[in-house]
Amino acid sequence: MTNLVEAHVPVLRSVITETVFDGPQSCMGETVSSFGVRRTAYGAIGLAVTGALALTGCQNGDDNGASGKASTPPATGSTAPTHSAPPNAPAPAGGGTAKAGQSFKIGEAAQIPFSYGSTTKGTIALTVTSIDQGQPGDLAPLKMGDQVKGKVPYYIRYSIKNTGTTDLAYASVGHIKGLLGDGTEAQDLMVIGTFDKCPSDSLSKGFTNGHTQTGCAVALAPSAATKVTSAEYWGDPYTLGQGIYWK
């Protein structure tokens, strides 16, 4: 795995990611399925990054670090992602565990197994509460330049409730992405640091049964004429394209 080399450390970094369906990749001695391989481009705010090399990397679907901060390795490329339309299967009656391909209404909770790293496992109720359209100018502080020119941010807001018996303190709930009206994937924009328009933190200390917290994910529509209309969660045990959906 090639390291990211930087002459200066940015105060805040933002990452545009797109999914590409290549063959299995190797990362840190482990084989990574094609749905987990991302191609990313970096922008920076704060200190200028000079002499930075964003080369090949991969992501295994688990966030790393006891502090709960997500790790997103860099990689090259900009192949446009594709995605089939979200399934129309209704949410399971009786509040059972959501199955791959299940669809929920925005505001409806999905009961799902949750894992973080190799040791933290539990159960959460995940709810996409809204998908809010932002303004292109919202992205100006990220200093992404032409990488986001003409794109419109959408903020996928969600809540997490611990419904299991495990303390999920400092875990991060990610793997939430936006889908366009035709079912294709919107670009992800992952912000490392603070982005006031769409705050998202690791789960708090003492995040035991009954505790709740909110989060937010950024999706980019390619133009003002195209909208992000639904969202998919594809964290383990689900996979990209066979996750659970809100629309």
PDB file of C-alpha atoms in Angstrom:
ATOM      1  CA  MET A   1       0.000   0.000   0.000  1.00  0.00           C
ATOM      2  CA  THR A   2       1.450   3.331  -1.049  1.00  0.00           C
ATOM      3  CA  ASN A   3       1.545   6.038   1.563  1.00  0.00           C
ATOM      4  CA  LEU A   4       0.175   9.545   1.148  1.00  0.00           C
ATOM      5  CA  VAL A   5       3.168  11.887   1.206  1.00  0.00           C
ATOM      6  CA  GLU A   6       2.515  15.489   2.258  1.00  0.00           C
ATOM      7  CA  ALA A   7       4.853  18.399   2.741  1.00  0.00           C
ATOM      8  CA  HIS A   8       2.391  20.054   5.101  1.00  0.00           C
ATOM      9  CA  VAL A   9      -0.473  18.634   7.180  1.00  0.00           C
ATOM     10  CA  PRO A  10      -3.861  20.204   6.342  1.00  0.00           C
ATOM     11  CA  VAL A  11      -6.176  21.361   9.107  1.00  0.00           C
ATOM     12  CA  LEU A  12      -9.163  19.911   7.253  1.00  0.00           C
ATOM     13  CA  ARG A  13      -9.285  17.549   4.310  1.00  0.00           C
ATOM     14  CA  SER A  14     -12.172  16.567   2.112  1.00  0.00           C
ATOM     15  CA  VAL A  15     -12.316  13.498  -0.049  1.00  0.00           C
ATOM     16  CA  ILE A  16     -14.441  12.826  -3.097  1.00  0.00           C
ATOM     17  CA  THR A  17     -14.909   9.097  -3.535  1.00  0.00           C
ATOM     18  CA  GLU A  18     -16.371   7.086  -6.354  1.00  0.00           C
ATOM     19  CA  THR A  19     -16.918   3.340  -6.421  1.00  0.00           C
ATOM     20  CA  VAL A  20     -15.253   1.341  -9.167  1.00  0.00           C
ATOM     21  CA  PHE A  21     -15.894  -2.296  -9.808  1.00  0.00           C
ATOM     22  CA  ASP A  22     -12.417  -3.706 -10.287  1.00  0.00           C
ATOM     23  CA  GLY A  23     -11.292  -7.165  -9.284  1.00  0.00           C
ATOM     24  CA  PRO A  24     -10.337  -8.064  -5.709  1.00  0.00           C
ATOM     25  CA  GLN A  25      -7.504  -5.980  -4.305  1.00  0.00           C
ATOM     26  CA  SER A  26      -4.938  -6.611  -1.571  1.00  0.00           C
ATOM     27  CA  CYS A  27      -4.589  -4.177   1.317  1.00  0.00           C
ATOM     28  CA  MET A  28      -2.548  -4.653   4.509  1.00  0.00           C
ATOM     29  CA  GLY A  29      -2.322  -8.372   3.726  1.00  0.00           C
ATOM     30  CA  GLU A  30      -6.069  -8.828   3.333  1.00  0.00           C
ATOM     31  CA  THR A  31      -8.180  -9.354   0.221  1.00  0.00           C
ATOM     32  CA  VAL A  32     -10.755  -6.612  -0.319  1.00  0.00           C
ATOM     33  CA  SER A  33     -13.927  -7.262  -2.321  1.00  0.00           C
ATOM     34  CA  SER A  34     -14.532  -5.006  -5.310  1.00  0.00           C
ATOM     35  CA  PHE A  35     -17.354  -3.098  -3.621  1.00  0.00           C
ATOM     36  CA  GLY A  36     -14.947  -1.815  -0.982  1.00  0.00           C
ATOM     37  CA  VAL A  37     -12.385  -0.346  -3.384  1.00  0.00           C
ATOM     38  CA  ARG A  38     -12.685   3.402  -3.725  1.00  0.00           C
ATOM     39  CA  ARG A  39     -11.059   5.982  -5.940  1.00  0.00           C
ATOM     40  CA  THR A  40     -10.523   9.280  -4.226  1.00  0.00           C
ATOM     41  CA  ALA A  41      -9.354  12.817  -4.844  1.00  0.00           C
ATOM     42  CA  TYR A  42      -8.186  15.130  -2.056  1.00  0.00           C
ATOM     43  CA  GLY A  43      -8.815  18.787  -1.363  1.00  0.00           C
ATOM     44  CA  ALA A  44      -7.572  20.813   1.590  1.00  0.00           C
ATOM     45  CA  ILE A  45      -8.497  23.746   3.775  1.00  0.00           C
ATOM     46  CA  GLY A  46      -6.199  25.488   6.190  1.00  0.00           C
ATOM     47  CA  LEU A  47      -2.491  24.936   5.512  1.00  0.00           C
ATOM     48  CA  ALA A  48      -1.675  24.452   1.851  1.00  0.00           C
ATOM     49  CA  VAL A  49      -0.637  20.956   0.845  1.00  0.00           C
ATOM     50  CA  THR A  50       2.405  20.988  -1.420  1.00  0.00           C
ATOM     51  CA  GLY A  51       4.196  18.044  -2.966  1.00  0.00           C
ATOM     52  CA  ALA A  52       1.352  15.686  -2.033  1.00  0.00           C
ATOM     53  CA  LEU A  53       1.201  12.307  -3.736  1.00  0.00           C
ATOM     54  CA  ALA A  54      -2.197  10.590  -3.658  1.00  0.00           C
ATOM     55  CA  LEU A  55      -1.438   7.127  -4.980  1.00  0.00           C
ATOM     56  CA  THR A  56      -3.002   3.680  -4.840  1.00  0.00           C
ATOM     57  CA  GLY A  57      -4.713   2.621  -1.641  1.00  0.00           C
ATOM     58  CA  CYS A  58      -7.739   0.601  -0.550  1.00  0.00           C
ATOM     59  CA  GLN A  59     -10.383   0.481   2.141  1.00  0.00           C
ATOM     60  CA  ASN A  60     -11.566  -2.718   3.784  1.00  0.00           C
ATOM     61  CA  GLY A  61     -14.930  -1.438   5.017  1.00  0.00           C
ATOM     62  CA  ASP A  62     -13.879  -1.154   8.693  1.00  0.00           C
ATOM     63  CA  ASP A  63     -12.908   2.137  10.301  1.00  0.00           C
ATOM     64  CA  ASN A  64      -9.690   2.094  12.294  1.00  0.00           C
ATOM     65  CA  GLY A  65      -8.480   3.650  15.521  1.00  0.00           C
ATOM     66  CA  ALA A  66      -9.695   3.670  19.106  1.00  0.00           C
ATOM     67  CA  SER A  67     -10.430   7.383  18.862  1.00  0.00           C
ATOM     68  CA  GLY A  68     -13.299   6.636  16.479  1.00  0.00           C
ATOM     69  CA  LYS A  69     -11.920   8.767  13.625  1.00  0.00           C
ATOM     70  CA  ALA A  70     -12.471   7.185  10.232  1.00  0.00           C
ATOM     71  CA  SER A  71      -9.515   6.337   8.006  1.00  0.00           C
ATOM     72  CA  THR A  72      -9.890   6.866   4.244  1.00  0.00           C
ATOM     73  CA  PRO A  73      -6.805   5.863   2.217  1.00  0.00           C
ATOM     74  CA  PRO A  74      -6.210   7.784  -1.024  1.00  0.00           C
ATOM     75  CA  ALA A  75      -6.299   6.392  -4.534  1.00  0.00           C
ATOM     76  CA  THR A  76      -6.328   7.641  -8.097  1.00  0.00           C
ATOM     77  CA  GLY A  77      -9.003   7.664 -10.773  1.00  0.00           C
ATOM     78  CA  SER A  78     -12.410   9.175 -11.564  1.00  0.00           C
ATOM     79  CA  THR A  79     -14.539   6.506 -13.220  1.00  0.00           C
ATOM     80  CA  ALA A  80     -18.233   7.416 -12.953  1.00  0.00           C
ATOM     81  CA  PRO A  81     -20.099   5.049 -10.601  1.00  0.00           C
ATOM     82  CA  THR A  82     -23.219   3.133 -11.521  1.00  0.00           C
ATOM     83  CA  HIS A  83     -25.913   1.602  -9.386  1.00  0.00           C
ATOM     84  CA  SER A  84     -29.171  -0.190 -10.021  1.00  0.00           C
ATOM     85  CA  ALA A  85     -32.378   1.419  -8.844  1.00  0.00           C
ATOM     86  CA  PRO A  86     -33.169   0.859  -5.158  1.00  0.00           C
ATOM     87  CA  PRO A  87     -35.366  -2.202  -4.597  1.00  0.00           C
ATOM     88  CA  ASN A  88     -38.981  -1.636  -3.719  1.00  0.00           C
ATOM     89  CA  ALA A  89     -39.193  -4.351  -1.052  1.00  0.00           C
ATOM     90  CA  PRO A  90     -41.053  -2.976   1.974  1.00  0.00           C
ATOM     91  CA  ALA A  91     -39.563  -2.771   5.433  1.00  0.00           C
ATOM     92  CA  PRO A  92     -40.035  -5.953   7.469  1.00  0.00           C
ATOM     93  CA  ALA A  93     -43.104  -6.032   9.648  1.00  0.00           C
ATOM     94  CA  GLY A  94     -42.660  -6.246  13.386  1.00  0.00           C
ATOM     95  CA  GLY A  95     -39.336  -4.443  13.595  1.00  0.00           C
ATOM     96  CA  GLY A  96     -37.113  -7.452  12.763  1.00  0.00           C
ATOM     97  CA  THR A  97     -33.558  -7.195  11.441  1.00  0.00           C
ATOM     98  CA  ALA A  98     -33.468  -5.473   8.066  1.00  0.00           C
ATOM     99  CA  LYS A  99     -32.597  -7.692   5.124  1.00  0.00           C
ATOM    100  CA  ALA A 100     -30.408  -6.780   2.182  1.00  0.00           C
ATOM    101  CA  GLY A 101     -32.487  -4.937  -0.399  1.00  0.00           C
ATOM    102  CA  GLN A 102     -35.097  -3.739   2.090  1.00  0.00           C
ATOM    103  CA  SER A 103     -36.486  -0.229   1.550  1.00  0.00           C
ATOM    104  CA  PHE A 104     -37.631   2.128   4.306  1.00  0.00           C
ATOM    105  CA  LYS A 105     -39.407   5.427   4.265  1.00  0.00           C
ATOM    106  CA  ILE A 106     -37.353   8.433   5.274  1.00  0.00           C
ATOM    107  CA  GLY A 107     -37.881   8.759   9.022  1.00  0.00           C
ATOM    108  CA  GLU A 108     -38.361   5.010   9.527  1.00  0.00           C
ATOM    109  CA  ALA A 109     -35.845   3.076  11.652  1.00  0.00           C
ATOM    110  CA  ALA A 110     -34.032  -0.029  10.427  1.00  0.00           C
ATOM    111  CA  GLN A 111     -32.812  -2.545  12.998  1.00  0.00           C
ATOM    112  CA  ILE A 112     -29.391  -3.740  11.858  1.00  0.00           C
ATOM    113  CA  PRO A 113     -26.353  -5.602  13.174  1.00  0.00           C
ATOM    114  CA  PHE A 114     -23.381  -3.275  13.565  1.00  0.00           C
ATOM    115  CA  SER A 115     -19.654  -3.910  13.735  1.00  0.00           C
ATOM    116  CA  TYR A 116     -16.684  -1.597  14.076  1.00  0.00           C
ATOM    117  CA  GLY A 117     -13.152  -2.836  13.700  1.00  0.00           C
ATOM    118  CA  SER A 118     -12.527  -6.430  14.724  1.00  0.00           C
ATOM    119  CA  THR A 119     -13.875  -6.400  18.282  1.00  0.00           C
ATOM    120  CA  THR A 120     -16.886  -4.077  18.546  1.00  0.00           C
ATOM    121  CA  LYS A 121     -20.176  -5.695  17.571  1.00  0.00           C
ATOM    122  CA  GLY A 122     -23.712  -4.755  18.498  1.00  0.00           C
ATOM    123  CA  THR A 123     -27.144  -3.787  17.225  1.00  0.00           C
ATOM    124  CA  ILE A 124     -28.408  -0.351  16.250  1.00  0.00           C
ATOM    125  CA  ALA A 125     -31.539   1.291  14.942  1.00  0.00           C
ATOM    126  CA  LEU A 126     -30.456   3.431  11.999  1.00  0.00           C
ATOM    127  CA  THR A 127     -32.814   6.078  10.620  1.00  0.00           C
ATOM    128  CA  VAL A 128     -32.284   8.414   7.683  1.00  0.00           C
ATOM    129  CA  THR A 129     -34.234  11.415   8.898  1.00  0.00           C
ATOM    130  CA  SER A 130     -33.887  13.736   5.883  1.00  0.00           C
ATOM    131  CA  ILE A 131     -32.036  14.368   2.625  1.00  0.00           C
ATOM    132  CA  ASP A 132     -31.520  18.124   2.389  1.00  0.00           C
ATOM    133  CA  GLN A 133     -30.341  20.018  -0.665  1.00  0.00           C
ATOM    134  CA  GLY A 134     -27.492  22.448  -0.048  1.00  0.00           C
ATOM    135  CA  GLN A 135     -25.950  25.174  -2.184  1.00  0.00           C
ATOM    136  CA  PRO A 136     -22.812  24.886  -4.348  1.00  0.00           C
ATOM    137  CA  GLY A 137     -21.335  27.717  -2.301  1.00  0.00           C
ATOM    138  CA  ASP A 138     -21.440  25.484   0.789  1.00  0.00           C
ATOM    139  CA  LEU A 139     -18.391  23.697  -0.605  1.00  0.00           C
ATOM    140  CA  ALA A 140     -16.241  26.807  -0.958  1.00  0.00           C
ATOM    141  CA  PRO A 141     -14.546  26.433   2.464  1.00  0.00           C
ATOM    142  CA  LEU A 142     -13.280  23.006   1.410  1.00  0.00           C
ATOM    143  CA  LYS A 143     -11.257  24.576  -1.421  1.00  0.00           C
ATOM    144  CA  MET A 144     -11.888  21.711  -3.820  1.00  0.00           C
ATOM    145  CA  GLY A 145     -11.864  23.971  -6.883  1.00  0.00           C
ATOM    146  CA  ASP A 146     -12.804  22.357 -10.185  1.00  0.00           C
ATOM    147  CA  GLN A 147     -13.356  18.987  -8.507  1.00  0.00           C
ATOM    148  CA  VAL A 148     -16.735  20.182  -7.275  1.00  0.00           C
ATOM    149  CA  LYS A 149     -17.496  22.815  -9.924  1.00  0.00           C
ATOM    150  CA  GLY A 150     -21.178  22.701 -10.862  1.00  0.00           C
ATOM    151  CA  LYS A 151     -21.957  20.030  -8.277  1.00  0.00           C
ATOM    152  CA  VAL A 152     -24.682  20.432  -5.665  1.00  0.00           C
ATOM    153  CA  PRO A 153     -24.246  19.011  -2.144  1.00  0.00           C
ATOM    154  CA  TYR A 154     -26.980  17.035  -0.452  1.00  0.00           C
ATOM    155  CA  TYR A 155     -26.895  16.301   3.253  1.00  0.00           C
ATOM    156  CA  ILE A 156     -28.076  12.862   4.309  1.00  0.00           C
ATOM    157  CA  ARG A 157     -28.981  13.256   7.966  1.00  0.00           C
ATOM    158  CA  TYR A 158     -29.449  10.188  10.124  1.00  0.00           C
ATOM    159  CA  SER A 159     -29.789   9.041  13.711  1.00  0.00           C
ATOM    160  CA  ILE A 160     -28.243   6.065  15.491  1.00  0.00           C
ATOM    161  CA  LYS A 161     -29.760   4.375  18.533  1.00  0.00           C
ATOM    162  CA  ASN A 162     -27.998   1.611  20.409  1.00  0.00           C
ATOM    163  CA  THR A 163     -30.521  -1.206  20.726  1.00  0.00           C
ATOM    164  CA  GLY A 164     -28.065  -3.894  21.824  1.00  0.00           C
ATOM    165  CA  THR A 165     -26.047  -4.686  24.935  1.00  0.00           C
ATOM    166  CA  THR A 166     -22.585  -3.577  23.736  1.00  0.00           C
ATOM    167  CA  ASP A 167     -21.065  -0.193  24.545  1.00  0.00           C
ATOM    168  CA  LEU A 168     -20.366   1.309  21.111  1.00  0.00           C
ATOM    169  CA  ALA A 169     -18.337   4.241  22.426  1.00  0.00           C
ATOM    170  CA  TYR A 170     -16.075   5.916  19.843  1.00  0.00           C
ATOM    171  CA  ALA A 171     -17.301   3.758  16.953  1.00  0.00           C
ATOM    172  CA  SER A 172     -18.102   5.478  13.653  1.00  0.00           C
ATOM    173  CA  VAL A 173     -21.177   4.763  11.575  1.00  0.00           C
ATOM    174  CA  GLY A 174     -20.321   5.246   7.914  1.00  0.00           C
ATOM    175  CA  HIS A 175     -21.078   3.485   4.628  1.00  0.00           C
ATOM    176  CA  ILE A 176     -24.033   5.752   3.889  1.00  0.00           C
ATOM    177  CA  LYS A 177     -24.265   7.087   0.370  1.00  0.00           C
ATOM    178  CA  GLY A 178     -26.730   9.015  -1.760  1.00  0.00           C
ATOM    179  CA  LEU A 179     -28.488   7.782  -4.878  1.00  0.00           C
ATOM    180  CA  LEU A 180     -29.749   9.895  -7.758  1.00  0.00           C
ATOM    181  CA  GLY A 181     -33.284   9.718  -9.092  1.00  0.00           C
ATOM    182  CA  ASP A 182     -32.352   7.078 -11.686  1.00  0.00           C
ATOM    183  CA  GLY A 183     -30.728   4.875  -9.051  1.00  0.00           C
ATOM    184  CA  THR A 184     -27.112   5.650  -9.953  1.00  0.00           C
ATOM    185  CA  GLU A 185     -24.708   6.556  -7.166  1.00  0.00           C
ATOM    186  CA  ALA A 186     -24.059  10.148  -6.242  1.00  0.00           C
ATOM    187  CA  GLN A 187     -20.461  11.048  -5.488  1.00  0.00           C
ATOM    188  CA  ASP A 188     -19.470  10.825  -1.824  1.00  0.00           C
ATOM    189  CA  LEU A 189     -17.711  13.712  -0.148  1.00  0.00           C
ATOM    190  CA  MET A 190     -15.994  12.621   3.065  1.00  0.00           C
ATOM    191  CA  VAL A 191     -14.734  15.450   5.251  1.00  0.00           C
ATOM    192  CA  ILE A 192     -11.933  14.780   7.713  1.00  0.00           C
ATOM    193  CA  GLY A 193     -12.395  17.469  10.322  1.00  0.00           C
ATOM    194  CA  THR A 194     -15.323  19.814  10.949  1.00  0.00           C
ATOM    195  CA  PHE A 195     -17.857  20.777   8.291  1.00  0.00           C
ATOM    196  CA  ASP A 196     -20.604  22.828   9.896  1.00  0.00           C
ATOM    197  CA  LYS A 197     -23.125  22.139   7.139  1.00  0.00           C
ATOM    198  CA  CYS A 198     -22.984  18.404   7.806  1.00  0.00           C
ATOM    199  CA  PRO A 199     -21.504  17.521  11.218  1.00  0.00           C
ATOM    200  CA  SER A 200     -20.731  13.896  11.969  1.00  0.00           C
ATOM    201  CA  ASP A 201     -18.729  12.593  14.924  1.00  0.00           C
ATOM    202  CA  SER A 202     -17.789   9.216  16.312  1.00  0.00           C
ATOM    203  CA  LEU A 203     -20.215   7.855  18.878  1.00  0.00           C
ATOM    204  CA  SER A 204     -19.879   9.356  22.330  1.00  0.00           C
ATOM    205  CA  LYS A 205     -18.321   7.846  25.428  1.00  0.00           C
ATOM    206  CA  GLY A 206     -20.690   5.478  27.199  1.00  0.00           C
ATOM    207  CA  PHE A 207     -22.831   4.858  24.098  1.00  0.00           C
ATOM    208  CA  THR A 208     -24.804   2.038  25.694  1.00  0.00           C
ATOM    209  CA  ASN A 209     -28.318   0.694  25.155  1.00  0.00           C
ATOM    210  CA  GLY A 210     -30.881   3.436  24.548  1.00  0.00           C
ATOM    211  CA  HIS A 211     -28.377   6.176  23.738  1.00  0.00           C
ATOM    212  CA  THR A 212     -28.909   8.077  20.488  1.00  0.00           C
ATOM    213  CA  GLN A 213     -26.791  10.338  18.323  1.00  0.00           C
ATOM    214  CA  THR A 214     -27.143  12.064  14.966  1.00  0.00           C
ATOM    215  CA  GLY A 215     -24.810  12.019  11.984  1.00  0.00           C
ATOM    216  CA  CYS A 216     -24.597  13.331   8.452  1.00  0.00           C
ATOM    217  CA  ALA A 217     -23.142  12.226   5.115  1.00  0.00           C
ATOM    218  CA  VAL A 218     -22.501  14.433   2.070  1.00  0.00           C
ATOM    219  CA  ALA A 219     -23.507  13.340  -1.420  1.00  0.00           C
ATOM    220  CA  LEU A 220     -22.855  15.374  -4.569  1.00  0.00           C
ATOM    221  CA  ALA A 221     -25.348  15.696  -7.418  1.00  0.00           C
ATOM    222  CA  PRO A 222     -23.606  16.348 -10.762  1.00  0.00           C
ATOM    223  CA  SER A 223     -25.698  19.448 -11.481  1.00  0.00           C
ATOM    224  CA  ALA A 224     -28.642  21.488 -10.267  1.00  0.00           C
ATOM    225  CA  ALA A 225     -30.859  19.565 -12.689  1.00  0.00           C
ATOM    226  CA  THR A 226     -30.215  16.264 -10.893  1.00  0.00           C
ATOM    227  CA  LYS A 227     -31.324  15.473  -7.359  1.00  0.00           C
ATOM    228  CA  VAL A 228     -30.234  13.026  -4.676  1.00  0.00           C
ATOM    229  CA  THR A 229     -33.492  11.297  -3.822  1.00  0.00           C
ATOM    230  CA  SER A 230     -32.585   8.261  -1.712  1.00  0.00           C
ATOM    231  CA  ALA A 231     -29.865   6.816   0.478  1.00  0.00           C
ATOM    232  CA  GLU A 232     -28.221   3.428   0.975  1.00  0.00           C
ATOM    233  CA  TYR A 233     -26.449   1.937   4.002  1.00  0.00           C
ATOM    234  CA  TRP A 234     -24.023  -0.768   2.905  1.00  0.00           C
ATOM    235  CA  GLY A 235     -21.934  -1.468   6.006  1.00  0.00           C
ATOM    236  CA  ASP A 236     -21.275  -5.034   7.118  1.00  0.00           C
ATOM    237  CA  PRO A 237     -23.099  -7.428   6.768  1.00  0.00           C
ATOM    238  CA  TYR A 238     -24.566  -5.673   3.720  1.00  0.00           C
ATOM    239  CA  THR A 239     -22.714  -4.848   0.505  1.00  0.00           C
ATOM    240  CA  LEU A 240     -22.785  -1.973  -1.946  1.00  0.00           C
ATOM    241  CA  GLY A 241     -25.805  -2.415  -4.196  1.00  0.00           C
ATOM    242  CA  GLN A 242     -27.314  -4.898  -1.749  1.00  0.00           C
ATOM    243  CA  GLY A 243     -27.682  -2.660   1.267  1.00  0.00           C
ATOM    244  CA  ILE A 244     -30.760  -1.144   2.860  1.00  0.00           C
ATOM    245  CA  TYR A 245     -32.450   1.926   1.452  1.00  0.00           C
ATOM    246  CA  TRP A 246     -34.410   5.005   2.451  1.00  0.00           C
ATOM    247  CA  LYS A 247     -36.466   6.989  -0.009  1.00  0.00           C
TER     248      LYS A 247
END
